[in-house]
Short mmCIF file of C-alpha atoms in Angstrom, two decimals:
data_model
loop_
_atom_site.label_atom_id
_atom_site.label_comp_id
_atom_site.label_asym_id
_atom_site.label_seq_id
_atom_site.Cartn_x
_atom_site.Cartn_y
_atom_site.Cartn_z
CA MET K 187 95.99 103.15 57.86
CA ASN K 188 98.22 103.23 61.12
CA THR K 189 100.21 106.34 62.41
CA ARG K 190 103.50 105.61 60.34
CA ALA K 191 101.58 105.33 57.27
CA LEU K 192 99.78 108.49 57.82
CA ALA K 193 103.07 110.20 58.96
CA LEU K 194 104.58 109.49 55.16
CA HIS K 195 102.21 111.67 53.51
CA ASP K 196 102.41 115.34 53.99
CA GLU K 197 99.65 117.72 55.09
CA GLY K 198 98.57 118.58 51.49
CA PHE K 199 97.83 115.02 50.78
CA THR K 200 95.70 115.05 54.08
CA ALA K 201 93.76 118.12 53.03
CA ARG K 202 93.04 116.65 49.72
CA LEU K 203 92.07 113.29 50.89
CA GLY K 204 89.39 115.33 53.49
CA MET K 205 88.11 117.34 50.44
CA TRP K 206 87.75 114.35 48.16
CA VAL K 207 85.71 112.36 51.09
CA PHE K 208 83.83 115.87 51.35
CA LEU K 209 82.79 115.86 47.81
CA ALA K 210 82.11 112.25 47.99
CA SER K 211 79.21 113.37 50.30
CA GLU K 212 77.82 115.75 48.19
CA VAL K 213 77.69 113.31 45.36
CA MET K 214 75.30 111.67 47.66
CA PHE K 215 73.30 114.61 48.41
CA PHE K 216 72.96 115.87 45.00
CA GLY K 217 71.97 112.26 43.89
CA GLY K 218 68.96 112.27 45.51
CA ILE K 219 68.08 114.91 42.99
CA PHE K 220 68.87 112.78 39.96
CA VAL K 221 67.17 109.92 41.25
CA THR K 222 63.54 111.62 41.45
CA TYR K 223 64.34 113.12 37.81
CA ALA K 224 64.84 109.58 36.75
CA TYR K 225 61.60 108.67 38.33
CA GLY K 226 59.73 111.56 37.30
CA ARG K 227 60.83 111.45 33.52
CA SER K 228 60.19 107.83 33.09
CA HIS K 229 56.37 108.20 34.56
CA TRP K 230 55.64 111.38 33.07
CA PRO K 231 57.80 111.59 29.44
CA GLN K 232 55.49 113.79 27.80
CA GLY K 233 54.83 116.58 30.81
CA PHE K 234 58.61 116.36 31.17
CA ALA K 235 59.34 116.63 27.66
CA GLU K 236 56.69 119.72 27.52
CA ALA K 237 58.37 121.66 30.68
CA GLY K 238 61.92 120.92 29.50
CA ARG K 239 60.91 122.53 26.11
CA HIS K 240 59.92 125.60 27.93
CA THR K 241 63.22 126.26 29.46
CA HIS K 242 65.66 128.94 28.16
CA VAL K 243 67.94 126.71 26.14
CA VAL K 244 70.38 129.81 25.25
CA ILE K 245 70.64 131.05 28.81
CA GLY K 246 71.43 127.46 29.73
CA THR K 247 74.04 127.23 27.20
CA VAL K 248 75.67 130.36 27.99
CA ASN K 249 75.68 129.55 31.52
CA THR K 250 77.35 126.07 30.83
CA ALA K 251 80.25 127.81 28.61
CA LEU K 252 80.90 130.24 31.67
CA LEU K 253 81.08 127.57 34.32
CA LEU K 254 83.31 125.15 31.91
CA THR K 255 85.65 128.28 31.24
CA SER K 256 85.53 129.15 34.84
CA SER K 257 86.66 125.45 35.83
CA ALA K 258 89.50 126.00 33.03
CA VAL K 259 90.44 129.41 34.85
CA VAL K 260 90.62 128.13 38.49
CA ALA K 261 92.74 125.20 37.52
CA PHE K 262 95.18 127.32 35.79
CA ALA K 263 95.32 129.57 38.97
CA SER K 264 95.98 126.61 41.01
CA ALA K 265 98.73 125.81 39.03
CA CYS K 266 99.97 129.38 38.86
CA ALA K 267 99.90 129.30 42.78
CA GLN K 268 102.45 126.26 42.73
CA HIS K 269 104.87 127.90 40.01
CA ALA K 270 107.18 130.67 41.80
CA ARG K 271 107.56 133.00 38.68
CA MET K 272 103.56 132.80 38.10
CA ARG K 273 102.34 133.16 41.70
CA ARG K 274 101.48 136.64 41.24
CA TRP K 275 98.61 135.70 38.32
CA THR K 276 96.72 133.47 41.25
CA GLY K 277 95.15 136.40 42.83
CA ARG K 278 93.93 137.83 39.45
CA LEU K 279 92.74 134.43 37.80
CA LEU K 280 90.97 133.73 40.88
CA TRP K 281 89.10 137.06 40.87
CA LEU K 282 88.08 135.96 36.81
CA THR K 283 86.94 132.76 38.52
CA ALA K 284 84.60 134.33 40.87
CA ALA K 285 83.35 136.92 38.02
CA PHE K 286 82.27 133.93 35.59
CA GLY K 287 80.34 132.78 38.70
CA ALA K 288 78.62 135.66 39.50
CA ALA K 289 77.91 136.05 35.49
CA PHE K 290 76.30 132.72 35.92
CA LEU K 291 74.13 133.44 38.80
CA ALA K 292 73.41 136.82 37.04
CA LEU K 293 72.29 135.08 34.07
CA LYS K 294 70.10 132.59 36.07
CA GLY K 295 68.40 135.35 38.18
CA VAL K 296 67.40 136.93 34.38
CA GLU K 297 65.74 133.29 33.84
CA TYR K 298 64.24 132.92 36.92
CA ALA K 299 62.35 136.23 36.26
CA LYS K 300 61.15 135.25 32.66
CA GLU K 301 60.02 132.27 34.16
CA TRP K 302 57.98 133.87 36.52
CA GLN K 303 56.67 136.03 34.05
CA GLU K 304 55.43 133.12 31.74
CA GLY K 305 53.65 131.35 34.31
CA LEU K 306 56.26 128.71 34.93
CA VAL K 307 56.78 128.69 38.33
CA PRO K 308 55.21 125.94 40.28
CA GLY K 309 51.77 126.83 41.80
CA ALA K 310 48.18 127.95 41.31
CA GLY K 311 49.13 130.21 37.87
CA PHE K 312 51.45 127.49 36.35
CA VAL K 313 50.65 127.41 32.70
CA LEU K 314 51.41 123.70 31.37
CA ALA K 315 48.61 121.39 31.85
CA THR K 316 50.40 118.32 30.71
CA PRO K 317 50.40 115.80 33.75
CA GLY K 318 54.43 116.11 35.02
CA ALA K 319 55.17 119.18 33.79
CA GLN K 320 54.66 120.75 37.29
CA LEU K 321 56.62 117.89 38.95
CA PHE K 322 59.58 118.96 36.22
CA SER K 323 59.25 122.46 37.07
CA MET K 324 59.44 122.00 41.10
CA LEU K 325 62.69 119.90 40.42
CA TYR K 326 64.09 122.30 37.89
CA PHE K 327 63.73 125.24 41.00
CA PHE K 328 64.90 122.95 43.42
CA ALA K 329 68.28 121.24 41.61
CA THR K 330 69.34 124.94 40.10
CA GLY K 331 68.44 126.48 43.49
CA LEU K 332 70.49 123.90 45.51
CA HIS K 333 73.25 124.27 42.48
CA ALA K 334 73.14 128.48 42.89
CA LEU K 335 73.58 127.92 46.54
CA HIS K 336 76.59 125.79 46.48
CA LEU K 337 78.12 128.26 43.44
CA ALA K 338 77.50 131.26 45.72
CA ILE K 339 79.52 129.64 48.50
CA GLY K 340 82.01 128.73 45.58
CA ILE K 341 82.35 132.50 44.68
CA ALA K 342 82.85 133.39 48.45
CA LEU K 343 85.45 130.99 49.04
CA VAL K 344 87.29 131.58 45.90
CA GLY K 345 86.81 135.44 46.27
CA ALA K 346 88.31 135.06 49.90
CA MET K 347 91.26 133.20 48.29
CA ALA K 348 91.68 135.84 46.01
CA TRP K 349 91.79 138.43 48.45
CA GLY K 350 94.34 136.46 50.32
CA ALA K 351 96.64 135.27 47.48
CA GLY K 352 96.83 138.86 46.17
CA ARG K 353 98.14 140.04 49.58
CA ARG K 354 100.30 137.26 49.82
CA ARG K 355 98.56 135.53 53.04
CA ALA K 356 99.56 132.44 54.48
CA TRP K 357 96.16 131.13 54.44
CA ALA K 358 95.81 131.63 51.00
CA ASP K 359 98.71 129.31 49.88
CA ALA K 360 99.12 126.84 46.96
CA GLU K 361 97.36 124.27 49.03
CA ALA K 362 94.54 126.23 49.90
CA VAL K 363 94.11 127.53 46.70
CA GLU K 364 93.75 123.74 45.43
CA MET K 365 90.90 122.93 47.82
CA GLY K 366 89.04 126.04 47.02
CA ALA K 367 89.77 124.81 43.06
CA LEU K 368 88.56 121.35 43.91
CA TYR K 369 85.19 122.57 45.54
CA TRP K 370 84.61 124.91 42.50
CA HIS K 371 84.88 121.89 39.69
CA PHE K 372 82.68 119.70 41.63
CA VAL K 373 80.02 122.13 41.64
CA ASP K 374 80.60 122.34 37.59
CA ILE K 375 80.31 118.92 37.57
CA VAL K 376 76.91 118.81 39.11
CA TRP K 377 75.88 121.46 36.22
CA ILE K 378 77.31 119.44 33.33
CA PHE K 379 74.99 116.49 34.51
CA LEU K 380 72.16 119.25 34.76
CA TYR K 381 72.35 120.62 31.57
CA PRO K 382 71.38 117.87 29.24
CA LEU K 383 68.79 116.65 31.56
CA ILE K 384 67.20 120.34 31.89
CA TYR K 385 67.62 122.07 28.82
CA LEU K 386 68.13 119.40 26.13
CA LEU K 387 65.00 117.03 26.74
CA GLY K 388 61.99 117.39 24.22
CA ARG K 389 63.94 119.74 21.71
CA HIS K 390 63.43 117.92 18.39
CA ALA K 391 59.22 117.52 18.64
CA MET O 955 106.75 122.97 39.38
CA THR O 956 109.31 123.43 37.18
CA GLU O 957 109.14 125.63 34.05
CA SER O 958 108.49 122.97 31.31
CA GLU O 959 106.11 121.06 33.48
CA PHE O 960 104.06 124.30 33.74
CA ARG O 961 104.10 124.98 30.18
CA ARG O 962 103.07 121.31 29.41
CA HIS O 963 100.36 121.59 32.24
CA GLY O 964 98.90 125.12 30.76
CA TRP O 965 98.53 124.02 27.34
CA ARG O 966 96.99 120.44 28.72
CA LEU O 967 94.20 122.81 30.68
CA LEU O 968 93.64 125.13 27.39
CA ALA O 969 93.07 121.90 25.07
CA ALA O 970 90.92 120.07 27.85
CA TRP O 971 88.76 123.29 27.99
CA ALA O 972 88.44 123.46 24.11
CA VAL O 973 87.20 120.04 24.10
CA LEU O 974 84.89 120.59 26.76
CA ILE O 975 83.23 123.53 24.86
CA VAL O 976 82.88 121.37 21.55
CA LEU O 977 81.50 118.30 23.83
CA MET O 978 78.99 121.06 25.26
CA LEU O 979 78.12 122.16 21.33
CA ALA O 980 77.48 118.35 20.33
CA SER O 981 75.26 117.88 23.10
CA LEU O 982 73.55 120.67 22.24
CA GLY O 983 73.20 119.80 18.38
CA SER O 984 72.31 116.27 19.25
CA ALA O 985 69.29 117.08 21.30
CA TYR O 986 67.91 118.64 17.98
CA VAL O 987 68.21 115.25 16.12
CA PRO O 988 65.33 112.73 16.70
CA LEU O 989 66.89 109.82 18.50
CA GLY O 990 63.93 108.69 20.73
CA ARG O 991 65.69 107.40 24.07
CA GLY O 992 69.14 107.81 22.28
CA ASN O 993 68.93 111.43 22.94
CA VAL O 994 69.30 111.16 26.79
CA ALA O 995 71.79 108.45 26.04
CA VAL O 996 74.03 110.51 24.01
CA GLY O 997 73.49 113.57 26.64
CA LEU O 998 74.28 111.54 29.13
CA ALA O 999 77.32 109.87 27.37
CA ILE O 1000 78.54 113.51 26.80
CA ALA O 1001 78.03 114.52 30.13
CA LEU O 1002 79.96 111.60 31.41
CA ALA O 1003 82.93 112.56 29.29
CA LYS O 1004 82.81 115.76 30.16
CA ALA O 1005 82.84 115.10 34.05
CA GLY O 1006 85.43 112.77 33.20
CA ILE O 1007 88.16 115.32 31.59
CA VAL O 1008 87.10 117.67 34.52
CA ALA O 1009 87.89 115.30 37.27
CA ALA O 1010 90.98 113.76 35.48
CA LEU O 1011 92.66 116.87 34.51
CA PHE O 1012 90.95 119.99 36.10
CA MET O 1013 90.84 118.10 39.55
CA GLY O 1014 94.04 116.26 39.01
CA LEU O 1015 92.80 112.85 39.46
CA ALA O 1016 94.92 111.43 36.59
CA ARG O 1017 98.06 112.08 38.53
CA ALA O 1018 96.57 111.65 42.13
CA PRO O 1019 97.76 109.01 44.53
CA ALA O 1020 95.80 105.56 44.28
CA LEU O 1021 93.79 106.46 47.49
CA LEU O 1022 92.75 109.58 46.34
CA ARG O 1023 91.21 107.77 42.92
CA VAL O 1024 89.73 105.17 45.38
CA VAL O 1025 87.81 107.62 46.85
CA GLY O 1026 86.62 109.16 43.49
CA CYS O 1027 85.52 105.71 42.28
CA PHE O 1028 84.05 104.65 45.53
CA ALA O 1029 81.56 107.90 45.65
CA LEU O 1030 80.65 107.06 42.17
CA GLY O 1031 80.27 103.34 42.75
CA THR O 1032 77.88 103.96 46.02
CA LEU O 1033 75.80 106.76 43.85
CA LEU O 1034 75.13 103.98 41.20
CA LEU O 1035 74.40 101.38 43.75
CA LEU O 1036 71.76 103.80 45.33
CA ILE O 1037 70.27 104.66 41.92
CA GLY O 1038 70.15 101.04 41.56
CA LEU O 1039 68.18 100.00 44.57
CA SER O 1040 66.12 102.91 44.35
CA GLY O 1041 65.51 102.14 40.83
CA ILE O 1042 63.78 98.48 41.46
CA ASP O 1043 61.89 100.19 44.48
CA TYR O 1044 60.04 102.95 42.18
CA ALA O 1045 59.94 100.43 39.18
CA THR O 1046 57.67 98.10 41.20
CA ARG O 1047 55.49 100.53 43.06
CA ALA O 1048 52.15 101.63 41.47
CA VAL O 1049 51.56 105.18 41.29
CA ALA O 1050 49.18 106.29 43.77
CA PRO O 1051 49.05 110.04 43.86
CA ALA O 1052 47.61 111.57 47.33
CA PRO O 1053 44.23 113.46 46.76
CA PHE O 1054 45.87 117.20 47.06
CA GLN O 1055 48.13 116.11 44.04
CA GLY O 1056 45.22 115.81 41.94
CA SER O 1057 46.31 115.01 38.39
CA LEU O 1058 50.16 115.17 39.49
CA ARG O 1059 50.24 117.90 36.81
#
């Protein structure tokens, strides 16, 4: 693309393009986990199914609903930021999004604590004997931990936007809110794929 | 964004959220039906549909300029290519656990 072609687009487009390229690189980052999972599940199906049955499906489902709802809320916040009459709602909706994210992390913490007590953390005290079960558990903690780290960054980002939008700061304009929302949606999409692979396997047995 | 556009967009977001929740519950319900390998296929198909809704409506890819859609499709295509190539490698390799891995439990 030459300079003239670039000049035809506004700054907002350039920012969105940059964000999409960043998210594309993040897709590759998480992709490795999914390949490892596919390898483990195809080689040790019984172990994966048994360990999958021991995950807390109610907490996982509630957390999925929380993230899906937070995505809808942040999308609405982004729309409000682009609409003069509704702009004052942007900050409040972003705070609500961050609260949903914080609730997700709190529930995840409860889940980790339960797993610690039940001996489902990989190591000497691991309770499941089926080959592959511990590998599933390792992948579970790595994948959900990495996702939680991304979500924590998202909460900080959206929280900062909420603070800025509430005070009408120039750096928290509609464009910046949209960038934050794009990142949030990406974190949601990662969880959308983790949910069936972690919580829904081996349930009917 | 005009008033009517905003209203329409708001309703679209609400409808998308409702469909996402219904799909999540469908995914949960399908896990308790014995379908063999079909369980993971249904779970991933529903996840793909949910991700499509989030990308198209929440992330605005449906109304985005072609270049942004190309970036999205390129990421997905590259990921599938890498998964495919890795799959060929692992599918043709014998499992040889290191001594410290024991039974690989």
